[in-house]
Short mmCIF file of C-alpha atoms in Angstrom, two decimals:
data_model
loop_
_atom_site.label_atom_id
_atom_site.label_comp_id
_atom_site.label_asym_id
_atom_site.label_seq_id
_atom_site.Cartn_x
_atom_site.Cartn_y
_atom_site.Cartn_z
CA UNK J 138 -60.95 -141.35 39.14
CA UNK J 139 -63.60 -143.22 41.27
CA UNK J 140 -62.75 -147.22 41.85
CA UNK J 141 -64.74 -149.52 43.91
CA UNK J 142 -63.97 -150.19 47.28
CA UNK J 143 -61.46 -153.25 48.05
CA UNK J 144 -62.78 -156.14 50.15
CA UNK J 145 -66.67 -155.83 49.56
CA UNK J 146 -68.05 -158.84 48.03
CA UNK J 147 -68.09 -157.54 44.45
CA UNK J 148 -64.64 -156.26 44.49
CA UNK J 149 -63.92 -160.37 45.03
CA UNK J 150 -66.43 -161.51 42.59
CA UNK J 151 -65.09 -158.89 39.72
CA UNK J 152 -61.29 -160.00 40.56
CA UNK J 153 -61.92 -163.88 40.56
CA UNK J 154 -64.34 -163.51 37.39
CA UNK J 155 -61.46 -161.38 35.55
CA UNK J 156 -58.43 -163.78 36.20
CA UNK J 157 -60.91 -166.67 35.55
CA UNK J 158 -61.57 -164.87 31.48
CA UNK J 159 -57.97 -164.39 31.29
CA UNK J 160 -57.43 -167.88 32.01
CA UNK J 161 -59.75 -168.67 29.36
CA UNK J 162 -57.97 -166.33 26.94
CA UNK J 163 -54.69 -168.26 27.73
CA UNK J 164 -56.16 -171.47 26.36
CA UNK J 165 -58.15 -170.18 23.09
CA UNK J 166 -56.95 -171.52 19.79
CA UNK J 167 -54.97 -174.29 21.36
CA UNK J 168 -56.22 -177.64 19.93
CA UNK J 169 -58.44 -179.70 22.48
CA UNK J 170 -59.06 -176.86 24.69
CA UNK J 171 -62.34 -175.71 23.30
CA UNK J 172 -64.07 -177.13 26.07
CA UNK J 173 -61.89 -175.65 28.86
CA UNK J 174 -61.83 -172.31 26.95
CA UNK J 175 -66.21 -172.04 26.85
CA UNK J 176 -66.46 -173.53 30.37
CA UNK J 177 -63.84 -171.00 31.91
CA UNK J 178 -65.40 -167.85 29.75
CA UNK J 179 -68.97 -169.17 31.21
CA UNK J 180 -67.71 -168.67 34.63
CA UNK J 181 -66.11 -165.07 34.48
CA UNK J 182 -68.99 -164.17 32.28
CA UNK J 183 -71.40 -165.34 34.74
CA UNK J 184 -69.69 -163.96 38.01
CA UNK J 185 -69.43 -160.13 35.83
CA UNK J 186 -72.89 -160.71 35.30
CA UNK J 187 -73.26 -161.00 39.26
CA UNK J 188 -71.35 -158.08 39.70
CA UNK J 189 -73.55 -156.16 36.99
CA UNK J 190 -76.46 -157.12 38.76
CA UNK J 191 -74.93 -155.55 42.30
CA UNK J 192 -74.14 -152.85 40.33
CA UNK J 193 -77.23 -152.70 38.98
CA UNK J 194 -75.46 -151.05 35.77
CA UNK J 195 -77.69 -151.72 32.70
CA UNK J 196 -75.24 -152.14 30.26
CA UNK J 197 -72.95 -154.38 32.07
CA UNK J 198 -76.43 -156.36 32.30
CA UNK J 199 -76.89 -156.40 29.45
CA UNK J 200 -73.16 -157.38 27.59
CA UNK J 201 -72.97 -160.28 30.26
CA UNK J 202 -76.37 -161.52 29.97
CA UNK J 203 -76.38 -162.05 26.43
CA UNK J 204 -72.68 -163.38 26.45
CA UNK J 205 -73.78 -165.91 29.09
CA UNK J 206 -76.62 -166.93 26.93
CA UNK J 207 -74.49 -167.50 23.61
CA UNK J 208 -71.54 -169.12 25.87
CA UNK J 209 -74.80 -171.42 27.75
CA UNK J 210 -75.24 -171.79 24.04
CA UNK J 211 -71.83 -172.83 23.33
CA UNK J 212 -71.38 -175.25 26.10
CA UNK J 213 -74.55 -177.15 25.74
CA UNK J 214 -73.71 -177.35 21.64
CA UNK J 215 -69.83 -179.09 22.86
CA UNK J 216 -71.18 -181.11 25.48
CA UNK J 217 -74.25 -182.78 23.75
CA UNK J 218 -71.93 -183.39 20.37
#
């Protein structure tokens, strides 16, 4: 099984951006946390997509780039409400 190697830049990127999308899972559904939900799922989204682009792994390109677009999307939609 081949895993990255531990304290390189992206192995800190890919950590923070996971615990940061977790965080946004703990807050989804709960009444007047919509906006903490998108802008926490913007940020993980957005550091994976960094890490994607180190990677330089297509797909992972790809998934995050669009889901940064539809959460930019998202945000801007809440915000200007």
């Amino acid at each position: 099984m081949e895993t990255t190697d531990k304290r390189t830049p992206d192995w800190y990127i890919k950590w923070t951006a996971s615990i940061i999308i977790i965080a946004s899972m703990s807050v989804r559904g709960i009444d007047g946390y919509q906006l903490l939900d998108i802008s926490l799922s913007t940020a993980g989204v957005g550091l994976w997509l960094v890490v994607s682009l180190m990677w330089n792994d297509r797909a992972l390109i790809v998934v995050n780039g669009v889901g940064l677009m539809l959460l930019l999307r998202n945000l801007a939609n809440i915000l200007l409400a």
